[in-house]
Short mmCIF file of C-alpha atoms in Angstrom, two decimals:
data_model
loop_
_atom_site.label_atom_id
_atom_site.label_comp_id
_atom_site.label_asym_id
_atom_site.label_seq_id
_atom_site.Cartn_x
_atom_site.Cartn_y
_atom_site.Cartn_z
CA MET A 17 42.61 17.90 38.77
CA VAL A 18 43.06 21.33 37.72
CA ASP A 19 43.42 20.33 34.16
CA LEU A 20 39.89 18.42 34.72
CA ASN A 21 38.31 21.76 35.86
CA GLU A 22 39.48 23.82 32.86
CA PHE A 23 39.02 21.22 29.84
CA LEU A 24 35.61 19.69 31.08
CA PRO A 25 33.52 23.25 30.55
CA ILE A 26 35.50 24.08 27.27
CA VAL A 27 34.48 20.26 25.75
CA ILE A 28 30.48 21.03 26.77
CA TYR A 29 30.85 24.36 25.32
CA PHE A 30 31.97 22.94 22.50
CA VAL A 31 29.32 20.18 22.28
CA LEU A 32 26.53 22.74 22.78
CA ILE A 33 27.56 24.58 20.20
CA ILE A 34 27.79 21.64 17.88
CA LEU A 35 24.16 21.10 19.16
CA LEU A 36 22.85 24.34 18.68
CA ILE A 37 24.10 24.68 14.71
CA TYR A 38 22.46 21.14 14.53
CA SER A 39 19.17 22.13 15.90
CA ILE A 40 19.04 25.20 13.92
CA ARG A 41 19.85 22.99 10.31
CA LEU A 42 16.72 20.71 11.56
CA ILE A 43 14.41 23.44 12.62
CA ILE A 44 15.33 25.15 8.98
CA LYS A 45 14.75 21.70 7.30
CA LEU A 46 11.61 21.06 9.14
CA MET A 47 10.47 24.61 8.15
CA ALA A 48 11.00 24.01 4.64
CA THR A 49 9.38 20.79 4.90
CA LEU A 50 5.97 22.14 6.33
CA ASP A 51 5.78 24.55 3.73
CA LYS A 52 5.96 21.70 0.76
CA ILE A 53 3.03 20.03 2.96
CA ASP A 54 1.01 23.40 3.25
CA ARG A 55 1.35 23.96 -0.37
CA THR A 56 0.20 20.11 -1.15
CA LEU A 57 -2.66 20.45 1.47
CA ASP A 58 -3.94 23.31 -0.81
CA ASP A 59 -3.80 21.82 -4.13
CA VAL A 60 -5.47 18.56 -2.63
CA ASN A 61 -8.41 21.11 -1.28
CA SER A 62 -8.68 23.14 -4.47
CA LYS A 63 -8.76 19.86 -6.44
CA SER A 64 -11.52 18.44 -4.14
CA LYS A 65 -13.28 21.61 -4.49
CA LYS A 66 -13.67 21.30 -7.83
CA LEU A 67 -14.99 18.04 -7.62
CA ASN A 68 -17.82 19.02 -5.74
CA GLY A 69 -19.95 19.60 -8.44
CA VAL A 70 -19.34 16.15 -10.23
CA PHE A 71 -20.17 14.30 -6.48
CA ASP A 72 -23.42 16.34 -6.18
CA ILE A 73 -24.73 15.59 -9.66
CA ILE A 74 -23.92 11.63 -8.79
CA ASP A 75 -25.87 12.30 -5.71
CA SER A 76 -28.49 13.74 -7.23
CA THR A 77 -28.77 11.14 -10.23
CA ALA A 78 -28.60 8.37 -7.59
CA ASP A 79 -31.24 10.17 -5.34
CA GLY A 80 -33.52 10.48 -8.51
CA LEU A 81 -32.79 6.66 -9.39
CA SER A 82 -33.88 5.63 -5.74
CA THR A 83 -36.73 7.47 -5.93
CA VAL A 84 -37.87 5.99 -9.51
CA SER A 85 -37.18 2.66 -8.23
CA ASP A 86 -39.26 3.28 -5.13
CA LEU A 87 -42.22 3.96 -7.10
CA PHE A 88 -41.46 1.04 -9.56
CA VAL A 89 -41.15 -1.40 -6.26
CA ASN A 90 -44.69 0.15 -4.72
CA GLY A 91 -46.41 -0.31 -7.66
CA ILE A 92 -45.36 -3.78 -8.57
CA VAL A 93 -46.45 -4.38 -4.91
CA ASN A 94 -49.22 -2.68 -5.32
CA VAL A 95 -50.51 -4.82 -8.35
CA LEU A 96 -49.44 -7.83 -6.44
CA SER A 97 -51.42 -7.18 -3.33
CA TYR A 98 -54.59 -6.40 -5.43
CA ILE A 99 -54.59 -9.38 -7.34
CA PHE A 100 -54.05 -11.77 -4.24
CA LYS A 101 -56.38 -9.66 -2.29
CA GLY A 102 -59.13 -10.18 -5.03
CA LYS A 103 -58.74 -13.85 -5.11
CA LYS A 104 -59.57 -13.93 -1.52
CA GLY A 105 -62.58 -12.08 -1.46
CA GLU A 106 -63.88 -14.17 -4.09
#
């Protein structure tokens, strides 16, 4: 019984030291991984900022085409309503 009382704390300390070493290694690897992720996100943000101008051009072009098509459709509707209204009046 005396041997177990002396042996178990030594085993527990040894296991805790090993666990501490592995935890430190894991934290160092996680820090390196987070650094790589941070650099990747910065790269993606800078590239997306460069593309914002292109998307603004596409958006303004789409708005212009939508305005032109709305005017065209409204003109056709007005002409057709004038033609059909004119026939009902006669």
